[in-house]
Every structure is written in C-alpha cells, then in structure tokens.
Amino acid sequence: EGQYYHQIRGGAMGSPLTLTIANCYMFFFERNTVKQITNAGENIDADLFTKVYHKPSYEPYYLPFNSVHPLHMKKNIPFAMFLRAIRYCSTFKAFLDEREDLRMALLLNKYPGKFIDNQFNRVLKKCNITQSLTSNNYNTIRKNIIYNIIEEEKIPTDHYRTMFIHFTYCLNIRTLPTKFHTLWNKYFSESPINEIIPVIGTRNVQNLQKQLVKNK
C-alpha cells in the first residue's frame, strides 16, 4: 500500500551481514557458557567430558523379564542401553560406572546376568568388534560405534509355513504358550502339519476405553 517499515530488531533475511552479526553475538553469548563448562570440569585438556544424563526423578524400573512380552522386546532394552552408554560416555571410567548401574537396574527387574552379558556382546558384534573394551582401546572402539550405522535385523517370515494364533489377553496367559506347544508336539509330532510353525499372539481386552477412544 505504498508504506515502508523500518526493522528495529534482528537482522534482515538474506543479508550477508546478518550471518556475521549473528556469529559475533553468539561468540559473546557463549563465552559465559564455555567458562561454566570449564569450571564444572567438563572440559578436560580441551576434551569435552560427556556421560549419560539421568533426571533427578529417574528410577530403575524397566520392562520386567518375567512379563508376557515377546523375547525380542526384552533383548532390545539392554541392547539399546549399552549402545547409548558407549556413545554418550566419553571416558572408559564413565562407561564402566554407567554399565554397572545398568546391570544393577536390569538385575532388579529380574534379567539374568548371562542374558545381560549376551546383549552387551551383541552390541560389539553388530559393529564387527572382536576385542574386549579396555582403557587403551575404548576411544577407538567408541568412534567406530558412533559412526557405524546399526541396521535393524529383519527375520523373514515364511507365511506358508507359519500359523498365527491369537488369544485375548488374560491373567493366566503367561503359561499358555508352554502348554500350547506341549499339546501341539504331543498330537502333531508325527503329522504332516508338524511342518507348520505356530506363533501365539495376544489381543487386547474389549474394555470401555477401547470402545470410546478411536485412534486416528
């Protein structure tokens, strides 16, 4: 409408000078932050010290090992926790402390010690690492893990040889898979149908919340 506006705050979009002014502003703004990091001991000989941060309200409760969830879900919990510990902990000592805390938390949730060790070794195996972690090789192995993309392992399903059986969830469903496979092997062990692999799944209970709430 023939009116001109004068920008009184910030830099003009697309102006080459705006980037320089922004860099100068951030230089002065970040000096106090860098000073605080140095005073807090996080900057050790020009190396930034990092570790896994836990909220003050953090409690060591995870999916219990004796739950009815699939085994691959229970495997992914310690696997992801150990992978995060290696990526976030910049020193070998910080990693050992975090790994010990994770082990205690998993043991409290009924995870067997051998199961925990197997998932930790799976992290190294996924990254093609055959050496054990030590204070001498930790930084080298950590860099390899950080820059290594771990692809999700996909197990193909043969739908012609797999039969999915779904049951509505109930309190005693924990013992259902064992009983089902026992009966299956008892009556179909010598039958041609024994070549079919039965997979048991669960359905949610038809409760009021499911009737009233509809996901998009």
XYZ file of C-alpha atoms in Angstrom, residues 11-180:
170
model
C 18.780 -8.834 11.085
C 17.303 -8.662 7.636
C 16.621 -12.010 5.992
C 19.055 -12.801 3.182
C 21.543 -10.090 4.065
C 25.218 -11.244 4.021
C 25.893 -9.032 7.028
C 23.237 -10.772 9.167
C 25.246 -14.010 9.414
C 28.364 -12.151 10.558
C 26.412 -10.211 13.183
C 24.781 -13.432 14.420
C 28.176 -15.139 14.759
C 29.539 -12.178 16.720
C 26.511 -12.216 19.002
C 26.838 -15.950 19.675
C 30.566 -15.524 20.359
C 29.904 -13.114 23.212
C 26.811 -15.003 24.369
C 28.582 -18.380 24.595
C 31.638 -17.136 26.482
C 29.882 -17.484 29.835
C 28.660 -20.949 28.871
C 32.159 -22.087 27.907
C 33.510 -20.632 31.140
C 30.901 -22.560 33.138
C 31.796 -25.803 31.325
C 35.463 -25.254 32.142
C 34.721 -24.558 35.807
C 32.487 -27.630 36.049
C 35.335 -29.886 34.941
C 33.563 -30.966 31.756
C 36.366 -29.570 29.609
C 39.418 -31.703 30.400
C 42.537 -30.697 28.459
C 40.444 -29.462 25.528
C 38.419 -32.714 25.522
C 34.727 -32.375 26.339
C 33.638 -34.848 29.014
C 30.204 -36.390 28.442
C 28.138 -39.116 30.049
C 24.554 -40.370 30.162
C 22.272 -37.895 31.922
C 19.591 -39.189 34.263
C 16.811 -36.972 35.565
C 16.586 -36.452 39.345
C 13.277 -38.350 39.246
C 14.869 -41.328 37.444
C 14.014 -44.733 38.895
C 15.488 -48.046 37.665
C 12.220 -49.586 36.501
C 12.088 -51.271 33.109
C 10.028 -53.970 31.436
C 10.200 -56.957 33.850
C 11.883 -60.011 32.435
C 9.079 -62.273 33.684
C 6.419 -60.365 31.728
C 4.497 -61.920 28.834
C 6.071 -59.606 26.247
C 7.988 -61.152 23.319
C 11.622 -62.024 23.945
C 12.928 -59.667 21.268
C 11.490 -56.702 23.187
C 13.368 -57.767 26.318
C 16.570 -58.147 24.312
C 16.274 -54.674 22.818
C 16.176 -52.959 26.228
C 19.716 -53.846 27.438
C 20.993 -53.674 23.856
C 19.843 -50.062 23.429
C 21.010 -49.109 26.933
C 24.531 -50.428 26.387
C 24.726 -48.839 22.948
C 23.714 -45.489 24.434
C 26.281 -45.854 27.227
C 29.140 -46.348 24.765
C 28.042 -43.472 22.546
C 27.461 -40.969 25.357
C 30.301 -41.777 27.787
C 33.485 -40.060 26.619
C 35.780 -41.860 29.095
C 36.222 -45.518 29.929
C 35.594 -44.880 33.640
C 32.295 -43.124 32.931
C 31.286 -46.066 30.756
C 32.138 -48.601 33.474
C 30.081 -46.651 36.023
C 27.111 -46.433 33.656
C 27.365 -50.099 32.699
C 27.396 -51.149 36.347
C 24.333 -49.007 37.078
C 22.548 -50.533 34.080
C 23.441 -54.042 35.188
C 22.064 -53.435 38.681
C 18.864 -51.921 37.260
C 18.332 -54.895 34.948
C 19.039 -57.388 37.729
C 16.414 -55.638 39.860
C 13.967 -56.223 37.010
C 14.749 -59.989 37.052
C 17.019 -60.026 33.986
C 19.517 -62.936 34.199
C 23.190 -61.978 34.333
C 24.070 -64.144 31.334
C 21.236 -62.577 29.335
C 22.631 -59.102 30.102
C 26.159 -60.100 29.054
C 24.886 -61.589 25.800
C 23.161 -58.343 24.833
C 26.280 -56.329 25.630
C 28.329 -58.648 23.428
C 25.669 -58.304 20.722
C 26.370 -54.565 20.596
C 30.033 -55.234 19.816
C 29.162 -57.999 17.365
C 26.767 -55.727 15.458
C 29.646 -53.297 14.937
C 32.068 -56.073 13.915
C 34.208 -55.586 17.032
C 36.004 -58.684 18.281
C 38.091 -57.074 21.040
C 37.058 -56.540 24.631
C 36.689 -52.948 25.805
C 39.707 -51.671 27.736
C 41.023 -48.273 28.749
C 43.525 -48.449 25.874
C 41.137 -49.172 23.008
C 37.925 -47.587 24.343
C 38.217 -44.310 22.422
C 38.968 -46.080 19.139
C 36.125 -48.572 19.505
C 33.753 -45.819 20.641
C 34.440 -43.794 17.492
C 33.763 -46.846 15.351
C 30.447 -47.422 17.121
C 29.418 -43.762 16.855
C 29.992 -43.632 13.094
C 28.745 -47.149 12.454
C 25.093 -47.398 11.416
C 23.492 -50.442 13.004
C 20.903 -51.826 10.642
C 17.834 -53.451 12.107
C 17.915 -57.195 11.780
C 14.852 -58.355 9.878
C 13.985 -62.031 10.056
C 11.883 -63.056 7.047
C 8.613 -64.801 7.830
C 7.508 -67.734 5.734
C 3.744 -67.234 5.771
C 3.194 -70.576 4.052
C 4.822 -72.425 6.969
C 3.733 -70.141 9.826
C 0.343 -70.117 11.535
C -0.546 -67.152 13.752
C -2.908 -67.930 16.641
C -4.346 -65.011 18.614
C -5.854 -65.189 22.090
C -7.489 -62.484 24.152
C -5.211 -61.397 26.965
C -5.973 -62.850 30.411
C -4.146 -63.256 33.720
C -3.042 -66.858 33.159
C -1.835 -66.288 29.601
C 1.754 -66.382 30.858
C 1.672 -70.194 30.963
C -0.424 -70.573 27.809
C 2.446 -70.710 25.254
C 4.200 -73.540 27.104
C 1.004 -75.574 27.443
C 0.020 -74.914 23.844
